[in-house]
mmCIF file of C-alpha atoms and ligand atoms in Angstrom:
data_model
loop_
_atom_site.group_PDB
_atom_site.id
_atom_site.type_symbol
_atom_site.label_atom_id
_atom_site.label_comp_id
_atom_site.label_asym_id
_atom_site.label_seq_id
_atom_site.Cartn_x
_atom_site.Cartn_y
_atom_site.Cartn_z
ATOM 1 C CA MET A 40 -74.309 12.689 -93.596
ATOM 2 C CA ASN A 41 -73.209 13.171 -90.011
ATOM 3 C CA LEU A 42 -72.396 16.177 -87.858
ATOM 4 C CA VAL A 43 -69.337 15.728 -85.644
ATOM 5 C CA LEU A 44 -69.079 18.077 -82.645
ATOM 6 C CA VAL A 45 -65.603 18.785 -81.298
ATOM 7 C CA GLY A 46 -64.431 21.128 -78.553
ATOM 8 C CA PHE A 47 -63.067 21.421 -75.061
ATOM 9 C CA MET A 48 -64.528 19.604 -72.056
ATOM 10 C CA ALA A 49 -67.723 21.275 -70.812
ATOM 11 C CA SER A 50 -68.229 23.275 -73.998
ATOM 12 C CA GLY A 51 -71.753 21.842 -74.375
ATOM 13 C CA LYS A 52 -71.157 19.169 -77.052
ATOM 14 C CA THR A 53 -73.550 16.669 -75.466
ATOM 15 C CA SER A 54 -76.429 19.001 -74.632
ATOM 16 C CA VAL A 55 -76.182 20.969 -77.884
ATOM 17 C CA GLY A 56 -75.662 17.767 -79.893
ATOM 18 C CA ARG A 57 -78.824 16.200 -78.428
ATOM 19 C CA ARG A 58 -80.833 19.324 -79.238
ATOM 20 C CA VAL A 59 -79.493 19.546 -82.803
ATOM 21 C CA ALA A 60 -80.207 15.851 -83.391
ATOM 22 C CA ARG A 61 -83.792 16.288 -82.200
ATOM 23 C CA ARG A 62 -84.329 19.306 -84.457
ATOM 24 C CA LEU A 63 -82.862 17.609 -87.535
ATOM 25 C CA GLY A 64 -84.448 14.212 -86.869
ATOM 26 C CA TYR A 65 -80.956 12.688 -86.620
ATOM 27 C CA ARG A 66 -79.702 10.033 -84.213
ATOM 28 C CA PHE A 67 -77.335 11.120 -81.450
ATOM 29 C CA ILE A 68 -74.274 9.474 -79.999
ATOM 30 C CA ASP A 69 -71.730 10.659 -77.473
ATOM 31 C CA THR A 70 -68.364 8.920 -77.856
ATOM 32 C CA ASP A 71 -67.627 9.025 -74.095
ATOM 33 C CA HIS A 72 -70.951 7.361 -73.264
ATOM 34 C CA PHE A 73 -70.398 4.818 -76.025
ATOM 35 C CA ILE A 74 -66.940 3.905 -74.673
ATOM 36 C CA GLU A 75 -68.289 3.744 -71.107
ATOM 37 C CA SER A 76 -71.056 1.365 -72.132
ATOM 38 C CA GLU A 77 -68.544 -0.901 -73.893
ATOM 39 C CA LEU A 78 -66.166 -0.835 -70.896
ATOM 40 C CA HIS A 79 -68.871 -1.185 -68.222
ATOM 41 C CA CYS A 80 -67.098 1.475 -66.174
ATOM 42 C CA THR A 81 -66.657 5.239 -66.196
ATOM 43 C CA ILE A 82 -63.830 6.938 -68.067
ATOM 44 C CA ALA A 83 -62.505 8.258 -64.741
ATOM 45 C CA GLU A 84 -62.329 4.675 -63.387
ATOM 46 C CA PHE A 85 -60.679 3.491 -66.595
ATOM 47 C CA PHE A 86 -58.007 6.214 -66.377
ATOM 48 C CA VAL A 87 -57.138 4.916 -62.889
ATOM 49 C CA SER A 88 -57.196 1.191 -63.668
ATOM 50 C CA LYS A 89 -55.730 1.102 -67.215
ATOM 51 C CA GLY A 90 -54.266 4.569 -67.775
ATOM 52 C CA GLU A 91 -54.885 7.392 -70.225
ATOM 53 C CA ALA A 92 -52.827 5.859 -73.069
ATOM 54 C CA HIS A 93 -55.116 2.833 -73.166
ATOM 55 C CA PHE A 94 -58.193 5.090 -73.213
ATOM 56 C CA ARG A 95 -56.708 7.067 -76.120
ATOM 57 C CA GLU A 96 -56.234 3.828 -78.090
ATOM 58 C CA LEU A 97 -59.899 2.907 -77.633
ATOM 59 C CA GLU A 98 -60.918 6.454 -78.509
ATOM 60 C CA SER A 99 -58.819 6.427 -81.710
ATOM 61 C CA ARG A 100 -60.251 3.067 -82.730
ATOM 62 C CA LEU A 101 -63.764 4.437 -82.227
ATOM 63 C CA ALA A 102 -62.941 7.581 -84.271
ATOM 64 C CA ARG A 103 -62.223 5.304 -87.232
ATOM 65 C CA ARG A 104 -65.542 3.484 -86.849
ATOM 66 C CA LEU A 105 -67.685 6.629 -86.932
ATOM 67 C CA SER A 106 -67.786 6.912 -90.723
ATOM 68 C CA ALA A 107 -70.079 3.852 -90.723
ATOM 69 C CA LEU A 108 -72.837 5.999 -89.156
ATOM 70 C CA THR A 109 -75.434 7.971 -91.120
ATOM 71 C CA ASN A 110 -77.731 10.844 -90.156
ATOM 72 C CA THR A 111 -76.154 11.067 -86.742
ATOM 73 C CA VAL A 112 -74.956 13.903 -84.562
ATOM 74 C CA ILE A 113 -71.762 12.728 -82.867
ATOM 75 C CA ALA A 114 -70.498 14.465 -79.708
ATOM 76 C CA THR A 115 -66.813 13.613 -79.254
ATOM 77 C CA GLY A 116 -64.644 13.590 -76.121
ATOM 78 C CA GLY A 117 -62.505 16.737 -75.813
ATOM 79 C CA GLY A 118 -59.266 14.853 -76.501
ATOM 80 C CA MET A 119 -60.488 12.757 -79.439
ATOM 81 C CA PRO A 120 -59.592 15.119 -82.326
ATOM 82 C CA VAL A 121 -56.154 15.766 -80.846
ATOM 83 C CA GLN A 122 -54.721 12.260 -81.209
ATOM 84 C CA PRO A 123 -52.713 11.744 -84.421
ATOM 85 C CA GLY A 124 -54.883 10.800 -87.377
ATOM 86 C CA ASN A 125 -58.152 11.281 -85.525
ATOM 87 C CA PHE A 126 -59.100 14.644 -86.975
ATOM 88 C CA GLU A 127 -58.880 13.151 -90.463
ATOM 89 C CA ALA A 128 -61.022 10.208 -89.315
ATOM 90 C CA LEU A 129 -63.646 12.627 -87.950
ATOM 91 C CA ARG A 130 -63.662 14.596 -91.188
ATOM 92 C CA LYS A 131 -64.306 11.344 -93.013
ATOM 93 C CA ALA A 132 -67.259 10.711 -90.714
ATOM 94 C CA GLY A 133 -68.981 14.040 -91.418
ATOM 95 C CA VAL A 134 -69.020 17.818 -91.209
ATOM 96 C CA VAL A 135 -66.849 18.771 -88.226
ATOM 97 C CA VAL A 136 -68.196 21.562 -86.003
ATOM 98 C CA PHE A 137 -66.152 23.225 -83.257
ATOM 99 C CA LEU A 138 -68.149 24.532 -80.295
ATOM 100 C CA ASN A 139 -65.956 27.414 -79.201
ATOM 101 C CA ALA A 140 -66.699 28.144 -75.531
ATOM 102 C CA ALA A 141 -65.022 30.876 -73.486
ATOM 103 C CA VAL A 142 -62.277 29.660 -71.151
ATOM 104 C CA GLU A 143 -63.933 31.444 -68.192
ATOM 105 C CA GLU A 144 -67.198 29.560 -68.794
ATOM 106 C CA ILE A 145 -65.317 26.274 -69.109
ATOM 107 C CA VAL A 146 -63.496 26.868 -65.805
ATOM 108 C CA GLN A 147 -66.767 27.745 -64.051
ATOM 109 C CA ARG A 148 -68.506 24.623 -65.339
ATOM 110 C CA LEU A 149 -65.587 22.390 -64.363
ATOM 111 C CA GLU A 150 -65.224 23.796 -60.854
ATOM 112 C CA ARG A 151 -67.342 21.159 -59.172
ATOM 113 C CA ASP A 152 -66.618 18.432 -61.699
ATOM 114 C CA THR A 153 -65.299 15.105 -60.477
ATOM 115 C CA ARG A 154 -65.945 13.117 -63.658
ATOM 116 C CA ARG A 155 -63.167 14.458 -65.860
ATOM 117 C CA PRO A 156 -59.782 12.966 -64.960
ATOM 118 C CA LYS A 157 -57.791 15.489 -67.043
ATOM 119 C CA VAL A 158 -58.670 18.340 -64.709
ATOM 120 C CA GLN A 159 -58.577 16.675 -61.287
ATOM 121 C CA GLY A 160 -56.083 17.897 -58.654
ATOM 122 C CA GLY A 161 -53.917 21.020 -58.815
ATOM 123 C CA ASP A 162 -54.899 24.405 -60.167
ATOM 124 C CA LEU A 163 -57.963 24.048 -62.398
ATOM 125 C CA ARG A 164 -57.592 27.345 -64.250
ATOM 126 C CA GLU A 165 -53.925 26.650 -65.023
ATOM 127 C CA LYS A 166 -54.742 23.179 -66.330
ATOM 128 C CA VAL A 167 -57.594 24.429 -68.489
ATOM 129 C CA LEU A 168 -55.538 27.327 -69.902
ATOM 130 C CA LYS A 169 -52.643 25.037 -70.824
ATOM 131 C CA LEU A 170 -54.744 22.274 -72.416
ATOM 132 C CA HIS A 171 -56.954 24.802 -74.169
ATOM 133 C CA ALA A 172 -53.964 26.589 -75.722
ATOM 134 C CA GLU A 173 -52.551 23.248 -76.924
ATOM 135 C CA ARG A 174 -55.824 22.099 -78.427
ATOM 136 C CA LEU A 175 -57.246 25.277 -79.924
ATOM 137 C CA PRO A 176 -55.209 25.010 -83.168
ATOM 138 C CA VAL A 177 -56.589 21.490 -83.702
ATOM 139 C CA TYR A 178 -60.232 22.336 -82.967
ATOM 140 C CA SER A 179 -59.927 25.393 -85.209
ATOM 141 C CA GLN A 180 -59.422 23.199 -88.279
ATOM 142 C CA ALA A 181 -63.149 22.340 -88.105
ATOM 143 C CA ASP A 182 -65.365 23.000 -91.140
ATOM 144 C CA VAL A 183 -67.623 25.214 -89.027
ATOM 145 C CA ILE A 184 -66.889 27.181 -85.844
ATOM 146 C CA VAL A 185 -69.799 28.083 -83.569
ATOM 147 C CA ASP A 186 -69.207 30.651 -80.840
ATOM 148 C CA THR A 187 -71.086 29.609 -77.679
ATOM 149 C CA LYS A 188 -70.103 32.470 -75.365
ATOM 150 C CA GLY A 189 -73.024 33.573 -73.205
ATOM 151 C CA LYS A 190 -75.557 31.617 -75.278
ATOM 152 C CA ALA A 191 -78.176 29.129 -74.030
ATOM 153 C CA VAL A 192 -78.235 25.590 -75.471
ATOM 154 C CA ASN A 193 -81.201 26.342 -77.757
ATOM 155 C CA ARG A 194 -79.520 29.374 -79.245
ATOM 156 C CA VAL A 195 -76.248 27.480 -79.858
ATOM 157 C CA ALA A 196 -78.203 24.644 -81.486
ATOM 158 C CA GLY A 197 -79.969 27.113 -83.803
ATOM 159 C CA ASP A 198 -76.722 28.881 -84.709
ATOM 160 C CA LEU A 199 -75.050 25.531 -85.347
ATOM 161 C CA ILE A 200 -77.794 24.379 -87.704
ATOM 162 C CA ARG A 201 -77.752 27.683 -89.598
ATOM 163 C CA GLN A 202 -73.989 27.908 -89.818
ATOM 164 C CA SER A 203 -73.572 24.265 -90.893
ATOM 165 C CA ALA A 204 -76.309 24.230 -93.549
ATOM 166 C CA GLU A 205 -74.020 25.100 -96.442
ATOM 167 C CA ALA A 206 -71.264 22.653 -95.425
ATOM 168 C CA MET A 207 -73.884 19.908 -94.946
ATOM 169 C CA ARG A 208 -75.364 20.534 -98.394
ATOM 170 C CA THR A 209 -71.965 20.435 -100.076
ATOM 171 C CA ARG A 210 -71.028 17.308 -98.167
ATOM 172 C CA ALA A 211 -74.304 15.520 -98.984
ATOM 173 C CA GLN A 212 -73.774 16.328 -102.684
ATOM 174 C CA SER A 213 -70.238 14.977 -102.726
ATOM 175 C CA ASP A 214 -71.348 11.843 -100.808
ATOM 176 C CA ALA A 215 -74.106 11.287 -103.408
ATOM 177 C CA GLN A 216 -71.586 11.854 -106.208
ATOM 178 C CA SER A 217 -69.111 9.320 -104.877
ATOM 179 C CA ALA A 218 -71.928 6.792 -104.353
ATOM 180 C CA LYS A 219 -72.813 6.926 -108.085
ATOM 181 C CA PRO A 220 -71.418 4.146 -110.266
ATOM 182 C CA GLN A 221 -68.586 5.565 -112.389
ATOM 183 C CA SER A 222 -69.248 5.513 -116.131
ATOM 184 C CA ALA A 223 -66.583 3.791 -118.238
HETATM 185 C C1 LIG B 187 -61.283 14.397 -72.142
HETATM 186 C C2 LIG B 187 -62.580 14.819 -72.282
HETATM 187 C C3 LIG B 187 -63.716 14.025 -71.812
HETATM 188 C C4 LIG B 187 -63.376 12.533 -71.818
HETATM 189 C C5 LIG B 187 -62.118 12.286 -71.038
HETATM 190 C C6 LIG B 187 -60.923 13.062 -71.580
HETATM 191 C C7 LIG B 187 -60.189 15.298 -72.618
HETATM 192 O O1 LIG B 187 -64.831 14.257 -72.660
HETATM 193 O O2 LIG B 187 -63.231 12.031 -73.105
HETATM 194 O O3 LIG B 187 -62.370 12.642 -69.700
HETATM 195 O O4 LIG B 187 -59.036 14.850 -72.717
HETATM 196 O O5 LIG B 187 -60.505 16.466 -72.928
HETATM 197 P P1 LIG B 187 -65.717 15.620 -72.646
HETATM 198 O O6 LIG B 187 -65.098 16.552 -73.622
HETATM 199 O O7 LIG B 187 -67.061 15.154 -73.085
HETATM 200 O O8 LIG B 187 -65.690 16.129 -71.263
#
């Protein structure tokens, strides 16, 4: 059983995911960090040298590998669930949880950010509003939606664990069921 965190850039997936993993005794991976360690460069550098389309291919390939993990909290890059077929791959990997952060908080957190190529140059608020509106319908298909507005990491982690408990139980049962040998 895995927990897969989706949501916009700077919505707290990595910090909340780490905290949740610690509390549940799960492993933690962040798909951006995983890709960066395989590439030996940062995502921002990769966008410049190879382009976004190439990054999205790697990201989609990774999304399909995640179902091999167990007892892991997976923080995904903000664009991962949006690529065709990826949301289904994430659902296969585990219970999908959307961290729903307020646009104003996202803009504030991204103001001094130089690591995220999608929001560099031009009007930050405009970019965030546009991308957010495009992606919200995708994120909202998650099994569980956790509202993060005005909450500290610890509080979000607690809410996430509480709100996901039922979905995790149901999922663990159906995983156990499909692992059983079928009687003739
Ligand atoms: C992206 C989000 C980033 C990273 C890349 C593209 C996006 O991850 O994957 O810069 O398209 O939203 P975070 O959501 O961890 O910032």
